[in-house]
Short mmCIF file of C-alpha atoms in Angstrom, two decimals:
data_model
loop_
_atom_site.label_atom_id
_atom_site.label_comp_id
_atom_site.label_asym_id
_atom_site.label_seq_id
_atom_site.Cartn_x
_atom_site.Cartn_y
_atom_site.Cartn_z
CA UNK A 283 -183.31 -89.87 41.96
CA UNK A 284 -182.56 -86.51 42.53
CA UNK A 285 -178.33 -87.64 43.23
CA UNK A 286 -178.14 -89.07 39.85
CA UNK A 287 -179.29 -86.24 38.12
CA UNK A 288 -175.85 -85.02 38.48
CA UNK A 289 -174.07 -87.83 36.71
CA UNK A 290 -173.00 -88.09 32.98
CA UNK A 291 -174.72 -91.49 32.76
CA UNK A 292 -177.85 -89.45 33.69
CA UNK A 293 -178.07 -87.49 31.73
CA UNK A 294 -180.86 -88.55 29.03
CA UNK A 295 -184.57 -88.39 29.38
CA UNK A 296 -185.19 -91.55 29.99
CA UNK A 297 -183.58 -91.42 33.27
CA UNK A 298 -185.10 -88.00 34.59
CA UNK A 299 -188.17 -89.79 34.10
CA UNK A 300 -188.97 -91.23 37.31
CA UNK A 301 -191.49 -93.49 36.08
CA UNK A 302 -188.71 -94.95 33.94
CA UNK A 303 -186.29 -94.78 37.12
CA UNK A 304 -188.62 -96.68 39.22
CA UNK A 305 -189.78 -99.16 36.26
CA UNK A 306 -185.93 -99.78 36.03
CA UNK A 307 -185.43 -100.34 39.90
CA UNK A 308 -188.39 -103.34 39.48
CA UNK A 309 -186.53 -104.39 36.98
CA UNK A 310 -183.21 -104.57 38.98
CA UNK A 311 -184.87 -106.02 41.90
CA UNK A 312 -186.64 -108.86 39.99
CA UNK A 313 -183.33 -109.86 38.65
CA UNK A 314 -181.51 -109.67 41.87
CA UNK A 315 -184.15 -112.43 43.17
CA UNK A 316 -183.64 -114.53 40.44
CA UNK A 317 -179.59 -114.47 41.19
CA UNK A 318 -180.12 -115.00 44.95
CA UNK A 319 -181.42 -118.13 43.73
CA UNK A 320 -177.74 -119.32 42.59
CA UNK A 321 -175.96 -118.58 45.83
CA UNK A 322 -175.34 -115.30 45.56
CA UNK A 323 -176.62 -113.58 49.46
CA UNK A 324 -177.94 -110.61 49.15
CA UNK A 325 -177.39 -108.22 52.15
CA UNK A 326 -178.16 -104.58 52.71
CA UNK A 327 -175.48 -102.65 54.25
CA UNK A 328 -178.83 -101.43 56.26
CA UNK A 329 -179.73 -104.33 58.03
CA UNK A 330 -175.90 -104.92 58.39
CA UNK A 331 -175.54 -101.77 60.10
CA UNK A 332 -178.81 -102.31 62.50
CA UNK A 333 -178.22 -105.89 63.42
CA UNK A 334 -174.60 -107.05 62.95
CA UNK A 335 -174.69 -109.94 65.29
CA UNK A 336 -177.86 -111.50 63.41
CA UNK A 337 -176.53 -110.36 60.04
CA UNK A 338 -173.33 -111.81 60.99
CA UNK A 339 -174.39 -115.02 61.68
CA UNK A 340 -176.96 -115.41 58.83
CA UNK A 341 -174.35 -114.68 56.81
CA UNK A 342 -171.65 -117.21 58.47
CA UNK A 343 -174.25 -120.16 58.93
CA UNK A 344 -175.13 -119.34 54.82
CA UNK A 345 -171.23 -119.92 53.68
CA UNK A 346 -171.02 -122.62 56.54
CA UNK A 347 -168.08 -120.81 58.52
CA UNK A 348 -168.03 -121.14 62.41
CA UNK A 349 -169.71 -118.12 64.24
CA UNK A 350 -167.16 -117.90 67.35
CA UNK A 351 -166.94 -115.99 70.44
CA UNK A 352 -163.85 -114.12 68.89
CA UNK A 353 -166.32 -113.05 66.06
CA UNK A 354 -168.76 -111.75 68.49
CA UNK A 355 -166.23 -109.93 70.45
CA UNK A 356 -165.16 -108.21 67.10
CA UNK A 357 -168.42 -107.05 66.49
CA UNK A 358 -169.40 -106.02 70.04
CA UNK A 359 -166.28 -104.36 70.31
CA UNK A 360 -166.61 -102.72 66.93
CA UNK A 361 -170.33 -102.02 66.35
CA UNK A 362 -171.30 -100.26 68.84
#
């Protein structure tokens, strides 16, 4: 909230509002469920960053690549 006060496209009432903000965000969220239905994966750079290897193959397994011992020496060489 506070970051996007800054911005130009912040910079009417409606968006210092955080009741708005978070009514928004709902909004956002409920729409981003509705697209994950049409193959669209949703992943957070979060649980990325926490748990690449399970990430990883979640997301290989979901766009039906082959999860390989070369891909898990990438990440276990650069994750960690």
């Amino acid at each position: 909230y506070n970051s996007r006060k800054e911005h130009d496209w912040c910079e009417t009432q409606k968006w210092l509002n955080i009741s708005a903000f978070c009514h928004q965000r709902l909004h956002d969220l409920s729409v981003l469920k509705e697209l994950s239905k049409h193959h669209i994966i949703v992943l957070k750079f979060e649980d990325l960053e926490l748990h690449p290897i399970v990430q990883t193959k979640t997301l290989f397994r979901t766009l039906d690549l082959e999860y390989t011992s070369d891909v898990e020496l990438f990440l276990n060489t650069h994750t960690n």
